[in-house]
Short mmCIF file of C-alpha atoms in Angstrom, two decimals:
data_model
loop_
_atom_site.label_atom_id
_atom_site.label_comp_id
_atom_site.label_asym_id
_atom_site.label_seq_id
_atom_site.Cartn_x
_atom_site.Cartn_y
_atom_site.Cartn_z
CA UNK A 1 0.00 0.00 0.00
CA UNK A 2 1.05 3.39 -1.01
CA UNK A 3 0.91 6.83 1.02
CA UNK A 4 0.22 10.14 0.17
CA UNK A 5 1.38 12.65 2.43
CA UNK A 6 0.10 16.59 2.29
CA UNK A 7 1.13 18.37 5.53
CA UNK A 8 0.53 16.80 8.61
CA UNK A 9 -1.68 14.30 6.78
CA UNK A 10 -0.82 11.00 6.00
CA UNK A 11 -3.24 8.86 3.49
CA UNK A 12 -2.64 4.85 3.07
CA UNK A 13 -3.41 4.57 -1.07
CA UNK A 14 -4.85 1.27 -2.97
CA UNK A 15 -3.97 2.48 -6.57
CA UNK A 16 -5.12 -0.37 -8.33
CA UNK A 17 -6.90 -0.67 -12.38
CA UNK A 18 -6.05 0.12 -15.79
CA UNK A 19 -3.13 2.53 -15.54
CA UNK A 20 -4.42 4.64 -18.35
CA UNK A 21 -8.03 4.85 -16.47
CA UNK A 22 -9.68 7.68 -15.15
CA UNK A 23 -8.87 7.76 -11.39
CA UNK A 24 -11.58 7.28 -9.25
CA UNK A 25 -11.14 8.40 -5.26
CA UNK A 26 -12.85 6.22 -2.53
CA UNK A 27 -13.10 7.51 0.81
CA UNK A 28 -14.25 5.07 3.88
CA UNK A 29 -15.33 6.30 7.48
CA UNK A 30 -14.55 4.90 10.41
CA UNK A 31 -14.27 2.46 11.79
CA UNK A 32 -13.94 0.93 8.15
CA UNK A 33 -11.19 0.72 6.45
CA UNK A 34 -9.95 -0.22 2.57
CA UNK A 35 -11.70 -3.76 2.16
CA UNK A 36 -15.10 -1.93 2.35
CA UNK A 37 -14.56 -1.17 -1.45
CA UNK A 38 -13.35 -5.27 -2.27
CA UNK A 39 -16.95 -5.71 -4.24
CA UNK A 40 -17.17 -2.43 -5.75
CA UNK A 41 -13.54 -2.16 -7.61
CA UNK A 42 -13.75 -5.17 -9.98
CA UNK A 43 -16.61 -3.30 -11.79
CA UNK A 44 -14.58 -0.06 -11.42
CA UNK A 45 -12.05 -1.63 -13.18
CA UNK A 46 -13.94 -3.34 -15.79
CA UNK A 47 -15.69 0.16 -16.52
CA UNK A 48 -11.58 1.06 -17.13
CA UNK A 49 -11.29 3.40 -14.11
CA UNK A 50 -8.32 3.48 -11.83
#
């Protein structure tokens, strides 16, 4: 997993898809965290988003 850092802030990144996609940004709550998104990114990724 990949971080993105602005400031103080530091966000753990899933960059995952076609690399020429259009990015797409998911952002859970808590108390969830990055597996909340494992049904919805296959069919991201088929539409060819990132």
């Amino acid at each position: 997993m990949d971080s993105f850092r602005r400031g103080d802030l530091v966000f753990d990144v899933r960059d995952a898809g076609p690399a020429d996609g259009e990015p797409v940004v998911l952002l859970h709550g808590f108390p969830q965290d990055s597996g909340a998104f494992d049904r919805l990114s296959p069919a991201l990724h088929s539409a060819g988003l990132r």
